[in-house]
PDB file of C-alpha atoms in Angstrom:
ATOM      1  CA  MET A   1     -67.127  -6.400  -6.429  1.00 71.00           C
ATOM      2  CA  PHE A   2     -65.051  -5.376  -9.418  1.00 73.00           C
ATOM      3  CA  GLN A   3     -61.389  -5.130  -8.583  1.00 75.00           C
ATOM      4  CA  PHE A   4     -59.975  -4.265 -11.966  1.00 80.00           C
ATOM      5  CA  VAL A   5     -61.418  -3.283 -15.333  1.00 79.00           C
ATOM      6  CA  LEU A   6     -59.472  -3.714 -18.537  1.00 81.00           C
ATOM      7  CA  ALA A   7     -61.448  -2.477 -21.518  1.00 79.00           C
ATOM      8  CA  GLY A   8     -60.494  -2.459 -25.152  1.00 82.00           C
ATOM      9  CA  TRP A   9     -59.940  -6.106 -25.975  1.00 85.00           C
ATOM     10  CA  GLU A  10     -62.055  -7.728 -28.661  1.00 84.00           C
ATOM     11  CA  GLY A  11     -64.396 -10.488 -27.581  1.00 77.00           C
ATOM     12  CA  SER A  12     -62.435 -12.994 -29.640  1.00 81.00           C
ATOM     13  CA  ALA A  13     -59.218 -12.429 -27.647  1.00 84.00           C
ATOM     14  CA  TYR A  14     -57.902 -15.400 -25.698  1.00 85.00           C
ATOM     15  CA  ASP A  15     -58.633 -15.123 -21.988  1.00 81.00           C
ATOM     16  CA  ALA A  16     -55.079 -16.026 -20.996  1.00 81.00           C
ATOM     17  CA  VAL A  17     -53.719 -13.192 -23.178  1.00 86.00           C
ATOM     18  CA  VAL A  18     -56.116 -10.680 -21.640  1.00 86.00           C
ATOM     19  CA  LEU A  19     -55.193 -11.891 -18.129  1.00 84.00           C
ATOM     20  CA  SER A  20     -51.466 -11.531 -18.907  1.00 85.00           C
ATOM     21  CA  ASP A  21     -52.074  -7.996 -20.165  1.00 90.00           C
ATOM     22  CA  ALA A  22     -54.096  -7.127 -17.051  1.00 88.00           C
ATOM     23  CA  ILE A  23     -51.291  -8.394 -14.797  1.00 86.00           C
ATOM     24  CA  ALA A  24     -48.780  -6.330 -16.798  1.00 91.00           C
ATOM     25  CA  LYS A  25     -51.024  -3.283 -16.233  1.00 91.00           C
ATOM     26  CA  GLY A  26     -51.263  -3.662 -12.465  1.00 88.00           C
ATOM     27  CA  PHE A  27     -53.855  -6.331 -11.729  1.00 87.00           C
ATOM     28  CA  HIS A  28     -52.802  -8.672  -8.953  1.00 86.00           C
ATOM     29  CA  MET A  29     -54.660 -11.651  -7.601  1.00 82.00           C
ATOM     30  CA  PRO A  30     -54.912 -11.559  -3.809  1.00 84.00           C
ATOM     31  CA  ARG A  31     -54.439 -15.041  -2.343  1.00 84.00           C
ATOM     32  CA  GLN A  32     -57.775 -14.907  -0.500  1.00 86.00           C
ATOM     33  CA  ASN A  33     -59.776 -14.321  -3.700  1.00 84.00           C
ATOM     34  CA  PHE A  34     -61.131 -16.893  -6.114  1.00 84.00           C
ATOM     35  CA  TYR A  35     -62.127 -16.377  -9.724  1.00 84.00           C
ATOM     36  CA  LEU A  36     -64.942 -17.997 -11.646  1.00 84.00           C
ATOM     37  CA  VAL A  37     -63.691 -18.598 -15.181  1.00 83.00           C
ATOM     38  CA  ASP A  38     -65.551 -19.974 -18.134  1.00 76.00           C
ATOM     39  CA  HIS A  39     -63.122 -22.562 -19.409  1.00 71.00           C
ATOM     40  CA  ALA A  40     -59.672 -23.989 -18.961  1.00 60.00           C
ATOM     41  CA  GLY A  41     -57.974 -21.228 -20.979  1.00 68.00           C
ATOM     42  CA  TYR A  42     -56.435 -20.113 -17.720  1.00 69.00           C
ATOM     43  CA  THR A  43     -53.383 -21.606 -16.087  1.00 63.00           C
ATOM     44  CA  SER A  44     -54.150 -24.264 -13.536  1.00 61.00           C
ATOM     45  CA  SER A  45     -54.494 -22.613 -10.165  1.00 72.00           C
ATOM     46  CA  SER A  46     -56.365 -23.081  -6.922  1.00 79.00           C
ATOM     47  CA  GLN A  47     -57.719 -19.561  -7.455  1.00 84.00           C
ATOM     48  CA  PHE A  48     -59.495 -20.298 -10.746  1.00 84.00           C
ATOM     49  CA  PHE A  49     -62.724 -22.261 -10.738  1.00 86.00           C
ATOM     50  CA  THR A  50     -63.241 -23.852 -14.146  1.00 85.00           C
ATOM     51  CA  PRO A  51     -65.979 -26.295 -15.135  1.00 85.00           C
ATOM     52  CA  TYR A  52     -65.129 -29.967 -15.568  1.00 84.00           C
ATOM     53  CA  ARG A  53     -64.482 -30.908 -19.173  1.00 82.00           C
ATOM     54  CA  ASN A  54     -66.591 -33.566 -20.882  1.00 82.00           C
ATOM     55  CA  VAL A  55     -69.235 -33.328 -18.154  1.00 81.00           C
ATOM     56  CA  ARG A  56     -72.726 -31.920 -18.748  1.00 74.00           C
ATOM     57  CA  TYR A  57     -72.629 -28.212 -18.025  1.00 71.00           C
ATOM     58  CA  TYR A  58     -75.346 -26.033 -19.455  1.00 68.00           C
ATOM     59  CA  LEU A  59     -78.343 -25.162 -17.317  1.00 65.00           C
ATOM     60  CA  LYS A  60     -80.661 -25.398 -20.315  1.00 69.00           C
ATOM     61  CA  GLU A  61     -79.777 -29.097 -20.750  1.00 66.00           C
ATOM     62  CA  GLN A  62     -80.770 -29.738 -17.138  1.00 67.00           C
ATOM     63  CA  ILE A  63     -84.001 -27.721 -17.311  1.00 68.00           C
ATOM     64  CA  ILE A  64     -85.265 -29.041 -20.649  1.00 72.00           C
ATOM     65  CA  GLY A  65     -84.618 -32.636 -19.694  1.00 68.00           C
ATOM     66  CA  ASN A  66     -85.980 -32.107 -16.172  1.00 71.00           C
ATOM     67  CA  GLN A  67     -82.841 -33.876 -15.005  1.00 73.00           C
ATOM     68  CA  VAL A  68     -80.895 -33.734 -11.795  1.00 76.00           C
ATOM     69  CA  PRO A  69     -77.120 -34.090 -11.625  1.00 75.00           C
ATOM     70  CA  SER A  70     -76.112 -37.736 -11.493  1.00 78.00           C
ATOM     71  CA  MET A  71     -72.622 -37.224 -10.079  1.00 84.00           C
ATOM     72  CA  VAL A  72     -70.634 -34.685  -8.083  1.00 90.00           C
ATOM     73  CA  LYS A  73     -68.919 -33.238 -11.173  1.00 88.00           C
ATOM     74  CA  GLU A  74     -72.295 -32.546 -12.826  1.00 86.00           C
ATOM     75  CA  LEU A  75     -73.512 -30.862  -9.639  1.00 86.00           C
ATOM     76  CA  TYR A  76     -70.369 -28.720  -9.545  1.00 88.00           C
ATOM     77  CA  ASN A  77     -70.828 -27.764 -13.216  1.00 86.00           C
ATOM     78  CA  LEU A  78     -74.488 -26.915 -12.562  1.00 85.00           C
ATOM     79  CA  HIS A  79     -73.521 -24.539  -9.746  1.00 88.00           C
ATOM     80  CA  HIS A  80     -70.693 -23.127 -11.862  1.00 88.00           C
ATOM     81  CA  ALA A  81     -73.125 -22.438 -14.723  1.00 85.00           C
ATOM     82  CA  SER A  82     -75.610 -20.832 -12.339  1.00 86.00           C
ATOM     83  CA  ALA A  83     -72.960 -18.508 -10.880  1.00 89.00           C
ATOM     84  CA  ARG A  84     -71.641 -17.628 -14.339  1.00 86.00           C
ATOM     85  CA  ASN A  85     -75.179 -16.861 -15.445  1.00 87.00           C
ATOM     86  CA  CYS A  86     -75.452 -14.270 -12.639  1.00 89.00           C
ATOM     87  CA  VAL A  87     -72.116 -12.718 -13.593  1.00 86.00           C
ATOM     88  CA  GLU A  88     -73.089 -12.556 -17.283  1.00 87.00           C
ATOM     89  CA  ARG A  89     -76.408 -10.849 -16.424  1.00 92.00           C
ATOM     90  CA  ILE A  90     -74.603  -8.254 -14.285  1.00 90.00           C
ATOM     91  CA  LEU A  91     -72.116  -7.564 -17.074  1.00 86.00           C
ATOM     92  CA  GLY A  92     -75.006  -7.307 -19.542  1.00 91.00           C
ATOM     93  CA  MET A  93     -76.703  -4.704 -17.354  1.00 93.00           C
ATOM     94  CA  LEU A  94     -73.466  -2.720 -17.103  1.00 88.00           C
ATOM     95  CA  LYS A  95     -72.998  -2.836 -20.877  1.00 87.00           C
ATOM     96  CA  TYR A  96     -76.575  -1.622 -21.330  1.00 93.00           C
ATOM     97  CA  GLN A  97     -76.029   1.211 -18.852  1.00 93.00           C
ATOM     98  CA  PHE A  98     -72.591   2.114 -20.248  1.00 87.00           C
ATOM     99  CA  PRO A  99     -72.520   1.265 -23.979  1.00 85.00           C
ATOM    100  CA  ILE A 100     -68.824   2.164 -24.231  1.00 79.00           C
ATOM    101  CA  LEU A 101     -68.053  -1.090 -22.407  1.00 72.00           C
TER     102      LEU A 101
END
């Protein structure tokens, strides 16, 4: 479910800057919600799920090597990557449907 859409930023903009702008324009983060974010560019918060740094992350690495996660952090990163992949596909479909995005 999309709660807030802030269009107009370039893809190269820092995530933390875009988040600050969204908050200034009315976005609020309900305490019961959690956010899947792609890296640690966000402030540390129990609401933001970021992947572990310096731990294998990409699904392709796991698939090509036919490897299973060897520790809990790798398993977490694998699930994080899988969830992000779903989000990215949904956003891709929206951008295809609505090119202005």
